[in-house]
Amino acid sequence: MNKDTDIQLSGPFKATDGSGRAHDAKAIRIFDEGYGAIDVYVDFSGSISGLHKDKSLIDAVVAQLRTVGYKGPALTAGDSVLQESKLLVLEAPDEFNTFAAGKGWKDLAEEFGDE
């Protein structure tokens, strides 16, 4: 994590995948600014290769986000090229922006008057 550009939304938690295996997540984070669409990064202690579309794993991340105040729709699997062996990247719905703004995220599209 880059302390200058990351906003940590959650610390460590356990996330279970669809086959019932538990994985240790180290943190959920976002970058501090962007253009409307937010990618959510989940850092894991061990490999989660091949699990970036696992519904149970994604649901566990969303459940953890709900414990820190997120109330919107579920997140979805991010672009497969962004996934790494110990990193799960999820796409957040537009409703996530309000939650993220409350944590310090800045929408550059609004700042520069873009639509």
XYZ file of N, CA and C in Angstrom:
345
model
N 0.839 -1.181 0.000
C 0.000 0.000 0.000
C 0.882 1.242 0.000
N 0.459 2.231 -0.736
C 1.147 3.512 -0.762
C 0.424 4.449 0.189
N 1.056 4.781 1.271
C 0.408 5.585 2.310
C -0.016 6.961 1.803
N 0.605 7.456 0.720
C 0.276 8.782 0.208
C -1.009 8.809 -0.614
N -1.374 7.702 -1.220
C -2.533 7.710 -2.118
C -3.628 6.720 -1.746
N -3.440 5.949 -0.706
C -4.428 4.941 -0.331
C -5.273 5.398 0.856
N -6.530 4.999 0.811
C -7.428 5.161 1.950
C -7.795 3.760 2.405
N -7.425 3.404 3.622
C -7.762 2.084 4.141
C -9.173 2.122 4.693
N -10.017 1.226 4.186
C -11.412 1.142 4.623
C -11.608 0.108 5.721
N -10.746 -0.899 5.761
C -10.883 -1.973 6.741
C -9.520 -2.584 7.005
N -9.345 -3.045 8.206
C -8.155 -3.803 8.558
C -8.386 -5.283 8.302
N -7.628 -6.141 8.960
C -7.681 -7.584 8.728
C -9.049 -8.207 9.044
N -9.396 -9.230 8.244
C -10.598 -10.022 8.471
C -10.453 -11.335 7.717
N -11.336 -12.285 8.009
C -11.350 -13.577 7.300
C -12.444 -13.548 6.246
N -12.138 -14.111 5.081
C -13.104 -14.213 3.987
C -13.111 -15.651 3.493
N -14.295 -16.223 3.366
C -14.433 -17.615 2.941
C -14.883 -17.673 1.497
N -14.215 -18.532 0.712
C -14.583 -18.676 -0.700
C -15.684 -19.721 -0.874
N -16.111 -19.922 -2.096
C -17.221 -20.818 -2.400
C -16.978 -22.273 -2.054
N -15.721 -22.678 -1.928
C -15.437 -24.059 -1.555
C -15.250 -24.214 -0.046
N -15.474 -23.123 0.702
C -15.394 -23.182 2.153
C -14.021 -22.895 2.737
N -13.055 -22.573 1.897
C -11.715 -22.244 2.397
C -11.676 -20.810 2.919
N -11.079 -20.640 4.090
C -10.941 -19.306 4.690
C -9.638 -18.674 4.212
N -9.700 -17.390 3.940
C -8.536 -16.617 3.501
C -8.374 -15.412 4.426
N -7.135 -15.099 4.767
C -6.845 -13.943 5.615
C -6.666 -12.705 4.744
N -7.607 -11.776 4.884
C -7.483 -10.492 4.200
C -6.745 -9.538 5.124
N -5.803 -8.792 4.573
C -5.026 -7.840 5.374
C -5.699 -6.477 5.434
N -6.324 -6.057 4.322
C -6.932 -4.721 4.278
C -7.814 -4.575 3.050
N -8.764 -3.659 3.155
C -9.550 -3.196 2.012
C -9.177 -1.732 1.832
N -8.841 -1.338 0.592
C -8.403 0.029 0.371
C -8.876 0.554 -0.983
N -8.842 1.852 -1.112
C -9.132 2.531 -2.370
C -8.073 3.612 -2.556
N -7.921 4.091 -3.791
C -7.057 5.244 -4.019
C -7.806 6.492 -3.601
N -7.098 7.526 -3.209
C -7.729 8.705 -2.626
C -8.463 9.597 -3.622
N -8.270 9.358 -4.915
C -9.001 10.151 -5.897
C -9.184 9.352 -7.172
N -10.175 9.761 -7.968
C -10.456 9.071 -9.215
C -11.528 9.790 -9.996
N -11.886 9.227 -11.127
C -12.884 9.830 -12.010
C -14.195 9.053 -11.965
N -14.885 9.081 -10.859
C -16.214 8.482 -10.762
C -16.234 7.017 -10.417
N -15.588 6.175 -11.208
C -15.588 4.737 -10.938
C -14.487 4.415 -9.939
N -14.824 3.634 -8.947
C -13.852 3.300 -7.906
C -13.533 1.808 -7.959
N -12.249 1.502 -8.004
C -11.796 0.127 -7.833
C -11.473 -0.059 -6.356
N -11.903 -1.180 -5.815
C -11.667 -1.505 -4.408
C -10.638 -2.630 -4.380
N -9.571 -2.421 -3.621
C -8.457 -3.361 -3.557
C -8.496 -4.099 -2.227
N -8.435 -5.434 -2.299
C -8.431 -6.258 -1.097
C -7.125 -7.049 -1.100
N -6.283 -6.752 -0.117
C -4.990 -7.412 0.002
C -5.124 -8.649 0.873
N -4.604 -9.782 0.381
C -4.658 -11.040 1.120
C -3.265 -11.484 1.529
N -3.183 -12.245 2.603
C -1.901 -12.769 3.085
C -1.372 -13.876 2.185
N -2.284 -14.702 1.680
C -1.899 -15.817 0.825
C -2.536 -15.698 -0.550
N -2.221 -16.636 -1.401
C -2.714 -16.614 -2.777
C -4.223 -16.863 -2.859
N -4.859 -16.085 -3.710
C -6.274 -16.283 -4.032
C -6.423 -16.425 -5.548
N -5.368 -16.858 -6.196
C -5.362 -17.003 -7.659
C -6.576 -17.789 -8.128
N -7.213 -17.285 -9.167
C -8.374 -17.943 -9.744
C -9.679 -17.676 -9.020
N -9.663 -16.869 -7.976
C -10.874 -16.643 -7.188
C -11.472 -15.246 -7.363
N -11.006 -14.483 -8.347
C -11.474 -13.101 -8.446
C -12.956 -12.976 -8.803
N -13.572 -14.044 -9.279
C -15.013 -14.021 -9.573
C -15.821 -14.856 -8.584
N -15.177 -15.346 -7.532
C -15.843 -16.200 -6.552
C -16.879 -15.384 -5.769
N -18.158 -15.716 -5.953
C -19.240 -14.949 -5.342
C -19.151 -14.937 -3.817
N -18.831 -16.053 -3.216
C -18.736 -16.113 -1.751
C -17.616 -15.217 -1.225
N -16.492 -15.206 -1.914
C -15.381 -14.364 -1.505
C -15.751 -12.883 -1.631
N -16.376 -12.524 -2.743
C -16.825 -11.143 -2.947
C -17.867 -10.771 -1.896
N -18.800 -11.673 -1.622
C -19.822 -11.412 -0.594
C -19.189 -11.179 0.776
N -18.109 -11.916 1.094
C -17.427 -11.737 2.374
C -16.789 -10.351 2.463
N -16.254 -9.869 1.346
C -15.674 -8.519 1.314
C -16.772 -7.480 1.507
N -17.896 -7.650 0.811
C -19.013 -6.710 0.948
C -19.528 -6.717 2.388
N -19.617 -7.889 2.999
C -20.058 -7.986 4.392
C -19.103 -7.207 5.310
N -17.813 -7.315 5.048
C -16.841 -6.566 5.849
C -17.021 -5.062 5.637
N -17.254 -4.637 4.397
C -17.499 -3.214 4.125
C -18.743 -2.725 4.867
N -19.735 -3.576 4.973
C -20.954 -3.188 5.699
C -20.664 -2.970 7.191
N -19.688 -3.684 7.744
C -19.342 -3.480 9.156
C -18.684 -2.127 9.390
N -18.153 -1.511 8.326
C -17.530 -0.196 8.465
C -18.410 0.915 7.891
N -19.687 0.579 7.597
C -20.647 1.615 7.249
C -21.172 1.659 5.830
N -20.688 0.809 4.940
C -21.203 0.824 3.566
C -22.609 0.226 3.539
N -23.538 0.915 2.869
C -24.928 0.458 2.853
C -25.475 0.205 1.445
N -24.685 0.371 0.416
C -25.168 0.256 -0.964
C -25.164 -1.153 -1.516
N -25.367 -1.245 -2.826
C -25.390 -2.553 -3.512
C -24.024 -3.249 -3.468
N -24.050 -4.520 -3.786
C -22.828 -5.327 -3.778
C -21.842 -4.850 -4.832
N -20.582 -5.126 -4.579
C -19.526 -4.866 -5.542
C -19.452 -6.057 -6.486
N -18.773 -5.875 -7.603
C -18.640 -6.947 -8.582
C -17.165 -7.186 -8.895
N -16.886 -8.306 -9.533
C -15.511 -8.640 -9.907
C -14.947 -7.569 -10.824
N -13.727 -7.154 -10.541
C -13.051 -6.172 -11.370
C -12.450 -6.820 -12.610
N -11.857 -5.995 -13.424
C -11.215 -6.441 -14.657
C -10.189 -7.523 -14.335
N -10.211 -8.608 -15.091
C -9.330 -9.744 -14.806
C -7.847 -9.387 -14.948
N -7.500 -8.397 -15.755
C -6.089 -8.034 -15.907
C -5.548 -7.315 -14.667
N -6.416 -6.820 -13.788
C -5.988 -6.131 -12.573
C -5.719 -7.085 -11.416
N -6.206 -8.312 -11.532
C -6.101 -9.275 -10.431
C -4.668 -9.775 -10.285
N -4.258 -10.001 -9.043
C -2.946 -10.565 -8.750
C -3.135 -11.733 -7.787
N -2.069 -12.478 -7.540
C -2.206 -13.679 -6.713
C -2.654 -13.378 -5.286
N -2.277 -12.217 -4.739
C -2.666 -11.866 -3.374
C -3.506 -10.601 -3.333
N -4.088 -10.228 -4.464
C -4.870 -9.002 -4.551
C -6.165 -9.264 -5.312
N -7.267 -8.902 -4.696
C -8.586 -8.974 -5.326
C -9.012 -7.541 -5.632
N -9.343 -7.276 -6.894
C -9.793 -5.947 -7.288
C -11.270 -6.046 -7.659
N -12.086 -5.229 -6.999
C -13.526 -5.216 -7.223
C -13.961 -3.866 -7.768
N -15.023 -3.883 -8.579
C -15.609 -2.649 -9.085
C -16.753 -2.252 -8.174
N -16.756 -0.984 -7.797
C -17.803 -0.473 -6.922
C -18.903 0.180 -7.756
N -20.161 0.022 -7.341
C -21.259 0.708 -8.026
C -21.204 2.201 -7.719
N -21.933 2.999 -8.472
C -21.951 4.456 -8.273
C -22.305 4.835 -6.840
N -23.172 4.066 -6.202
C -23.600 4.359 -4.842
C -22.441 4.304 -3.838
N -21.362 3.640 -4.206
C -20.195 3.528 -3.335
C -19.491 4.877 -3.183
N -19.650 5.756 -4.178
C -18.960 7.047 -4.169
C -19.267 7.866 -2.918
N -20.513 7.863 -2.478
C -20.890 8.619 -1.282
C -20.160 8.077 -0.057
N -20.129 6.765 0.082
C -19.405 6.127 1.183
C -17.922 6.482 1.111
N -17.333 6.362 -0.080
C -15.910 6.648 -0.261
C -15.594 8.114 0.044
N -16.469 9.017 -0.372
C -16.257 10.447 -0.102
C -16.225 10.706 1.402
N -17.038 9.976 2.148
C -17.043 10.111 3.594
C -15.752 9.628 4.240
N -14.973 8.859 3.499
C -13.686 8.345 3.987
C -12.512 9.172 3.459
N -12.816 10.220 2.670
C -11.763 11.098 2.172
C -11.496 11.020 0.678
N -12.235 10.197 -0.048
C -12.036 10.070 -1.490
C -12.524 11.319 -2.214
N -11.806 11.727 -3.249
C -12.183 12.898 -4.040
C -12.510 12.466 -5.457
N -13.661 12.904 -5.968
C -14.067 12.629 -7.346
C -13.489 13.741 -8.225
N -12.457 13.425 -8.991
C -11.810 14.440 -9.824
C -12.713 14.960 -10.917
N -13.686 14.161 -11.354
C -14.632 14.630 -12.370
C -15.432 15.820 -11.842
N -15.845 15.761 -10.587
C -16.586 16.877 -9.986
C -15.674 18.076 -9.782
N -14.449 17.797 -9.339
C -13.506 18.876 -9.046
C -13.204 19.713 -10.291
N -13.110 19.053 -11.447
C -12.774 19.755 -12.678
C -13.995 20.042 -13.542
N -15.187 19.752 -13.041
C -16.426 20.062 -13.763
C -16.716 19.119 -14.902
N -16.054 17.965 -14.943
C -16.321 16.982 -15.996
C -17.598 16.234 -15.680
N -18.197 15.656 -16.702
C -19.401 14.842 -16.471
C -19.118 13.426 -16.804
